[in-house]
């Protein structure tokens, strides 16, 4: 039994083994097959990601071209105002804006595939690549490398949108003459800063995508090993099946490699091409057979390439980020292009097993645009000489050198003496031709080591390197003589030229570039005051130079005060002498400096008159006075008149007078509340230009007062021809009226003549009660001075009731 039992179990165990073995075998085959399928699927997905990564690299190239073209065209539009540059800039901006639109369509709560496809097409991506790009962004947005690249991409949005806003700002600036060149210069500097930022982001984006592609390539190697092992375990037929799938995937990868839109090459550890794609052959003009096996340094012009071994060592040390450099590349036909080469080590092994991936892009056009943009940023568009920005950089470098080694140099400031005559009589076209020709004359007069720049208008500057002030005077005198020997001819009219020059020694005692330019400018003004057509060396001990520099410093402080609204409106009461209550005052201006100190107009108005800033002050006072009256309608209703001074520069400024007419025409404050005060000498000097504007203002209801009457030598002779309503007697006749019979007679005469002509009379400098009673007795209509009221902030007048009272009380 026992034997029978043992014998009876054998077939059963054997039968079970016979059934189990095929089961285990097929189970193993199934597991291995599933593993192989999983490996193949992962391999296929990895290759798809590789293709998508290359598509994003290509998209970045199109994005960068669009951004750089937009920067170039915006800068050209800012410089020239030619609208076709603006149109091309907006077309170029549409590329990065389209890519941004696609990304946003896939990042919201609901995917908008149509909008994403339309945006990527606008971004000039290949239609065949778009499905893969959308698939990657949809499913791998948070994956390593891609998430970092998308973050970099998102960081560029503000720059791209700002470029679009700058385009709109530039369009508005060019559409509203006169063009604000200072504002445009600021926008051009911002465009250059944006360009630098976007280039950095583009480099980081490409490096990140490249690192991701290298990671995928490593994964592909691991997948291949796993697939090989699985295929060996699965048997010959499974091996062949898996091999065919892998071969198909590899073929797809190499097909993508071969037809990539950028040049891609495999490079050995010795620096020779082992495989190249069609794009790199097209870029370099070689056949594949000519490139494979060729050394990497054969692409560079002789003597310009870095030793190959050192280049590969740097690429390997750069790790996943890779090494990116721009260099000239020599094509097969001998032509040279500007190439952007990125070298990345594909293995961490050393010696002969090293492998590198090289990506080459032809950036010749981008390089040309960048070079031209740099030239435009540093050169004057009209004359081709350096501009203010560049010469300030040169000055800073020379002053740093002077501090370091004690070297000496000379800065010259040049102002043409007859430019305004040519510009006014022959027009701006003639003026432009003159500036180009004179710049050529001055450039030829300088040494080869010197530099010349146009600062703006008819002002130039030059730097004499390694030159003391004595030698600098000789060079400057030659330049002055050459300009004086030049005659400008326009339409058969000849204009002899001359220039005034200021020189300053550049040594360790000069603080900065701005100070050096200001000193040279000061010396130039002294040269003009001393007869023009001469060279003046700056000296801080010269009385005229010191006075001129002080006034020029006031101009700088005045410009800053106008820009930052640190001028203040004050007012002084004007009393009606017949006893009738009336609220009337004259607007005065004060300057609040950065340290809080308040300055009266006597400190800064002489400088404003001398350096053509008086009209800017008048404009500020008029605009802020009208704004204050608009903000206080009850006060304006009770106001008899508000007197505002206009300088002679404003009277001769047709644009400002037209603005004044427009401002008073649309202001809710009645024009009858304004009285414009002009000095007798300014009115006489600017009478032809001012008469029409003053008559139109009077027709609108404004009144005109002739200030400081009696100071001019021909006062009565001009009085009948001046369109004025009020005479303000010069204070020199009023201040001593109580003690000087001649002054009383002069005041009485002026008052009588003015009344006969229907004019009201105001006496200035009424300092006390005696003078007050004298001018009342003579028949003067109004009194103004410290005896009537001290100047006070306008806000105090705006807050007082409409009934007038003596402010001295």
CSV table of N, CA and C in Angstrom, one decimal, residues 622 626 646 655-665 674 676 697 700:
chain,number,residue,atom,x,y,z
A,622,UNK,N,2.0,130.3,-14.9
A,622,UNK,CA,0.6,130.5,-15.5
A,622,UNK,C,-0.2,129.2,-15.3
A,626,UNK,N,-3.6,129.3,-12.9
A,626,UNK,CA,-4.9,128.9,-13.4
A,626,UNK,C,-5.5,127.7,-12.7
A,646,UNK,N,5.0,138.2,-17.4
A,646,UNK,CA,5.6,137.5,-18.6
A,646,UNK,C,6.9,138.1,-19.0
A,655,UNK,N,5.0,129.7,-29.6
A,655,UNK,CA,4.4,128.5,-29.1
A,655,UNK,C,3.7,128.7,-27.7
A,656,UNK,N,4.5,129.4,-26.9
A,656,UNK,CA,4.0,129.7,-25.5
A,656,UNK,C,2.8,130.6,-25.6
A,657,UNK,N,2.9,131.6,-26.4
A,657,UNK,CA,1.8,132.6,-26.5
A,657,UNK,C,0.5,131.9,-27.0
A,658,UNK,N,0.7,131.0,-28.0
A,658,UNK,CA,-0.5,130.2,-28.5
A,658,UNK,C,-1.0,129.3,-27.4
A,659,UNK,N,-0.2,128.7,-26.6
A,659,UNK,CA,-0.6,127.9,-25.5
A,659,UNK,C,-1.4,128.7,-24.5
A,660,UNK,N,-0.9,129.9,-24.2
A,660,UNK,CA,-1.6,130.8,-23.3
A,660,UNK,C,-3.0,131.2,-23.8
A,661,UNK,N,-3.1,131.5,-25.1
A,661,UNK,CA,-4.4,131.8,-25.7
A,661,UNK,C,-5.3,130.6,-25.5
A,662,UNK,N,-4.8,129.4,-25.8
A,662,UNK,CA,-5.7,128.2,-25.7
A,662,UNK,C,-6.1,127.9,-24.3
A,663,UNK,N,-5.1,128.1,-23.4
A,663,UNK,CA,-5.4,127.9,-22.0
A,663,UNK,C,-6.5,128.8,-21.4
A,664,UNK,N,-6.3,130.1,-21.7
A,664,UNK,CA,-7.3,131.1,-21.2
A,664,UNK,C,-8.7,130.9,-21.9
A,665,UNK,N,-8.7,130.4,-23.2
A,665,UNK,CA,-9.9,130.3,-23.9
A,665,UNK,C,-10.8,129.1,-23.3
A,674,UNK,N,-7.5,137.8,-15.3
A,674,UNK,CA,-6.1,137.8,-15.5
A,674,UNK,C,-5.6,139.1,-16.0
A,676,UNK,N,-1.9,140.3,-17.5
A,676,UNK,CA,-0.5,139.9,-17.8
A,676,UNK,C,0.4,141.1,-17.8
A,697,UNK,N,-5.4,138.2,-26.8
A,697,UNK,CA,-5.7,137.9,-25.4
A,697,UNK,C,-6.6,139.0,-24.8
A,700,UNK,N,-10.1,138.4,-25.7
A,700,UNK,CA,-10.7,137.4,-24.9
A,700,UNK,C,-11.1,137.9,-23.5
